[in-house]
Tab-separated table of C-alpha atoms in Angstrom:
chain	number	residue	atom	x	y	z
G	1	MET	CA	0.000	0.000	0.000
G	2	ALA	CA	1.366	3.421	-0.967
G	3	ARG	CA	2.153	5.826	1.844
G	4	ARG	CA	0.049	8.979	1.806
G	5	ARG	CA	1.969	12.230	1.277
G	6	PRO	CA	1.456	15.228	3.597
G	7	SER	CA	-0.828	18.027	2.438
G	8	VAL	CA	0.400	21.627	2.126
G	9	PHE	CA	-1.120	22.091	5.614
G	10	GLY	CA	1.090	19.229	6.836
G	11	PHE	CA	4.244	20.689	5.301
G	12	LEU	CA	3.520	24.122	6.811
G	13	SER	CA	2.703	22.580	10.189
G	14	ALA	CA	6.189	21.023	10.188
G	15	SER	CA	7.868	24.410	9.644
G	16	PRO	CA	9.262	26.023	12.817
G	17	ARG	CA	8.366	29.500	11.456
G	18	ALA	CA	4.846	29.047	9.994
G	19	ARG	CA	1.830	29.114	12.296
G	20	ALA	CA	-1.850	28.559	11.644
G	21	VAL	CA	-3.783	31.365	13.358
G	22	ALA	CA	-7.237	30.064	12.355
G	23	THR	CA	-8.571	26.824	10.875
G	24	LEU	CA	-11.970	25.668	9.654
G	25	ASP	CA	-13.129	22.152	8.734
G	26	LEU	CA	-15.168	22.423	5.523
G	27	GLY	CA	-16.269	18.779	5.576
G	28	SER	CA	-15.669	16.073	2.953
G	29	GLY	CA	-11.934	16.226	3.661
G	30	GLY	CA	-11.608	19.964	2.922
G	31	SER	CA	-10.339	22.648	5.258
G	32	ALA	CA	-9.360	26.302	5.317
G	33	ALA	CA	-6.586	27.925	7.335
G	34	VAL	CA	-5.088	31.367	7.878
G	35	TRP	CA	-1.296	31.170	8.113
G	36	ARG	CA	1.336	33.649	9.205
G	37	ASN	CA	4.922	33.107	8.132
G	38	ASP	CA	8.190	34.986	7.645
G	39	ASP	CA	11.906	34.288	7.266
G	40	ASP	CA	11.262	30.726	6.084
G	41	ARG	CA	11.836	28.336	3.219
G	42	VAL	CA	9.223	25.651	2.558
G	43	ALA	CA	9.477	22.800	0.054
G	44	TYR	CA	6.273	20.975	-0.868
G	45	GLU	CA	7.298	17.521	-2.144
G	46	ARG	CA	4.352	16.104	-4.116
G	47	PRO	CA	1.733	17.276	-1.562
G	48	ASP	CA	-1.553	15.430	-1.182
G	49	GLY	CA	-4.643	17.356	-2.282
G	50	HIS	CA	-5.205	20.565	-4.212
G	51	THR	CA	-4.430	23.873	-2.474
G	52	PHE	CA	-5.668	27.407	-3.102
G	53	SER	CA	-3.637	30.140	-1.420
G	54	LEU	CA	-4.831	33.753	-1.119
G	55	TYR	CA	-2.516	36.405	0.316
G	56	LEU	CA	-4.650	38.569	2.607
G	57	GLU	CA	-1.735	40.766	3.724
G	58	GLY	CA	1.841	40.935	2.477
G	59	GLY	CA	3.199	38.302	0.151
G	60	GLY	CA	5.703	40.538	-1.649
G	61	GLY	CA	8.535	38.718	0.127
G	62	THR	CA	7.206	35.303	-0.876
G	63	ARG	CA	8.664	33.856	-4.034
G	64	ARG	CA	8.890	30.487	-5.712
G	65	VAL	CA	12.564	29.608	-6.100
G	66	ASP	CA	12.315	26.448	-8.198
G	67	ARG	CA	10.877	28.296	-11.185
G	68	ARG	CA	11.359	31.545	-13.028
G	69	SER	CA	10.556	34.576	-10.867
G	70	CYS	CA	7.153	34.107	-9.285
G	71	ALA	CA	6.291	36.247	-6.239
G	72	GLY	CA	3.218	36.990	-4.168
G	73	TRP	CA	1.377	40.250	-3.443
G	74	PRO	CA	-1.683	41.204	-1.370
G	75	GLY	CA	-4.720	39.699	-3.101
G	76	ALA	CA	-2.701	37.151	-5.135
G	77	LEU	CA	-4.346	33.757	-5.610
G	78	CYS	CA	-2.088	30.732	-6.044
G	79	PHE	CA	-3.272	27.255	-7.077
G	80	MET	CA	-1.099	24.262	-6.216
G	81	PRO	CA	-2.404	21.068	-7.872
G	82	HIS	CA	-2.261	17.702	-6.110
G	83	GLY	CA	1.182	16.121	-6.367
G	84	THR	CA	2.962	19.167	-7.799
G	85	SER	CA	6.207	19.945	-5.955
G	86	SER	CA	7.357	23.516	-5.352
G	87	ASP	CA	9.974	25.358	-3.276
G	88	TRP	CA	9.208	28.730	-1.646
G	89	GLU	CA	11.266	31.401	0.121
G	90	ILE	CA	9.539	33.819	2.520
G	91	THR	CA	11.575	36.940	3.384
G	92	SER	CA	8.843	39.184	4.825
G	93	PRO	CA	5.668	38.505	6.866
G	94	PHE	CA	2.390	37.502	5.229
G	95	ALA	CA	-1.062	36.377	6.276
């Protein structure tokens, strides 16, 4: 039996810098969370499940480092499909 991969939530939960400030169970295996993070680097290795990320505040210091320049901004929406790896650097606070 194949071992289940962590979700993006699981990868962030393992980071010593990221913290979930609010969570909500949406049912049917879905959830929503508000995260705060800064001065961090997070690698998502083939995460389980699809993830939508919306920067409520900040995000300008968040950039994807495994691809051509791709950075966040307040109001940016990011979609991370199931199983797609990515590597992120966070140099300034966001929520």
